[in-house]
């Protein structure tokens, strides 16, 4: 399980770095700072896009989840989110510290 968390964490950190390079290139070309949001990433990669995601989340039982939470989460930069989630997964998947010293022999 820790191996899977570390592998996925490294993949997300690498994807975040690639996204940061792409966002930086786009910012240089446009002469303005611009980041790809999670909503923009979802709409370009998933065929249904945000409408399909909204219809699945904003059903009558989860209507409270869409407007205050998901709308704001989808506005976050995709590269920053990948860095944060990847760093969290690397932290969760880290190997335990081997005890050394006198107390470790007991």
CSV table of C-alpha atoms in Angstrom, one decimal:
chain,number,residue,atom,x,y,z
A,1,UNK,CA,0.0,0.0,0.0
A,2,UNK,CA,2.8,2.4,0.8
A,3,UNK,CA,4.5,1.5,-2.5
A,4,UNK,CA,1.3,2.5,-4.3
A,5,UNK,CA,1.1,5.8,-2.4
A,6,UNK,CA,4.7,6.6,-3.2
A,7,UNK,CA,4.4,5.7,-6.8
A,8,UNK,CA,1.2,7.7,-7.3
A,9,UNK,CA,2.8,10.6,-5.3
A,10,UNK,CA,5.8,10.7,-7.5
A,11,UNK,CA,3.6,10.6,-10.6
A,12,UNK,CA,1.5,13.5,-9.3
A,13,UNK,CA,4.6,15.6,-8.4
A,14,UNK,CA,6.0,15.0,-11.9
A,15,UNK,CA,2.6,15.9,-13.4
A,16,UNK,CA,2.5,19.1,-11.3
A,17,UNK,CA,6.0,20.1,-12.4
A,18,UNK,CA,5.1,19.5,-16.1
A,19,UNK,CA,1.9,21.5,-15.6
A,20,UNK,CA,3.9,24.3,-14.0
A,21,UNK,CA,6.2,24.4,-17.0
A,22,UNK,CA,3.2,24.5,-19.4
A,23,UNK,CA,1.6,27.2,-17.3
A,24,UNK,CA,4.8,29.2,-17.2
A,25,UNK,CA,5.2,28.9,-21.0
A,26,UNK,CA,1.6,30.0,-21.5
A,27,UNK,CA,2.2,33.0,-19.2
A,28,UNK,CA,5.3,34.1,-21.1
A,29,UNK,CA,3.5,33.9,-24.4
A,30,UNK,CA,0.4,35.8,-23.2
A,31,UNK,CA,2.3,38.4,-21.2
A,32,UNK,CA,0.0,37.7,-18.2
A,33,UNK,CA,0.1,35.1,-15.5
A,34,UNK,CA,-2.4,32.3,-16.3
A,35,UNK,CA,-2.8,28.9,-14.7
A,36,UNK,CA,-5.0,26.0,-15.9
A,37,UNK,CA,-7.6,25.3,-13.2
A,38,UNK,CA,-8.9,21.9,-12.2
A,39,UNK,CA,-12.2,22.7,-13.9
A,40,UNK,CA,-10.4,23.5,-17.2
A,41,UNK,CA,-8.4,20.3,-16.9
A,42,UNK,CA,-11.6,18.2,-16.3
A,43,UNK,CA,-13.4,19.9,-19.2
A,44,UNK,CA,-10.5,19.2,-21.6
A,45,UNK,CA,-9.8,15.6,-20.6
A,46,UNK,CA,-13.2,14.1,-19.7
A,47,UNK,CA,-15.8,14.0,-22.6
A,48,UNK,CA,-18.7,14.9,-20.3
A,49,UNK,CA,-16.7,17.6,-18.6
A,50,UNK,CA,-18.1,19.7,-15.8
A,51,UNK,CA,-21.8,19.1,-16.7
A,52,UNK,CA,-21.5,15.4,-16.1
A,53,UNK,CA,-19.6,15.9,-12.9
A,54,UNK,CA,-22.1,18.4,-11.7
A,55,UNK,CA,-25.0,16.1,-12.5
A,56,UNK,CA,-23.4,13.3,-10.5
A,57,UNK,CA,-22.5,15.4,-7.5
A,58,UNK,CA,-25.4,17.8,-7.3
A,59,UNK,CA,-28.1,15.2,-7.0
A,60,UNK,CA,-30.8,16.0,-4.4
A,61,UNK,CA,-28.8,14.2,-1.6
A,62,UNK,CA,-25.5,15.9,-2.4
A,63,UNK,CA,-26.6,19.4,-3.5
A,64,UNK,CA,-24.9,21.0,-0.5
A,65,UNK,CA,-21.6,19.6,-1.8
A,66,UNK,CA,-21.5,21.2,-5.2
A,67,UNK,CA,-21.9,24.9,-4.7
A,68,UNK,CA,-19.8,25.8,-1.6
A,69,UNK,CA,-17.1,23.1,-2.0
A,70,UNK,CA,-16.6,21.8,-5.5
A,71,UNK,CA,-17.0,25.1,-7.3
A,72,UNK,CA,-14.1,26.5,-5.2
A,73,UNK,CA,-12.0,23.4,-5.6
A,74,UNK,CA,-12.4,23.4,-9.3
A,75,UNK,CA,-10.9,26.9,-9.5
A,76,UNK,CA,-7.6,25.9,-7.9
A,77,UNK,CA,-4.6,25.6,-10.2
A,78,UNK,CA,-4.1,22.1,-11.5
A,79,UNK,CA,-0.3,22.1,-11.1
A,80,UNK,CA,-0.5,23.3,-7.5
A,81,UNK,CA,-3.1,20.8,-6.6
A,82,UNK,CA,-1.0,18.0,-8.2
A,83,UNK,CA,2.0,19.1,-6.1
A,84,UNK,CA,0.0,19.2,-2.9
A,85,UNK,CA,-1.8,15.8,-3.4
A,86,UNK,CA,1.5,14.2,-4.6
A,87,UNK,CA,3.4,15.6,-1.6
A,88,UNK,CA,0.7,14.3,0.8
A,89,UNK,CA,0.9,10.8,-0.8
A,90,UNK,CA,4.7,10.8,-0.6
A,91,UNK,CA,4.4,11.7,3.1
A,92,UNK,CA,1.8,9.0,3.7
A,93,UNK,CA,3.8,6.4,1.8
A,94,UNK,CA,7.2,7.1,3.4
A,95,UNK,CA,9.1,4.3,5.0
A,96,UNK,CA,9.1,4.1,8.8
A,97,UNK,CA,12.2,5.2,10.5
A,98,UNK,CA,14.3,2.3,11.8
A,99,UNK,CA,15.1,2.7,15.5
A,100,UNK,CA,18.7,2.8,16.4
A,101,UNK,CA,20.4,2.9,19.7
A,102,UNK,CA,20.1,1.2,23.1
A,103,UNK,CA,16.3,1.2,23.3
A,104,UNK,CA,16.0,-0.4,19.9
A,105,UNK,CA,17.5,-3.7,21.1
A,106,UNK,CA,14.7,-4.4,23.5
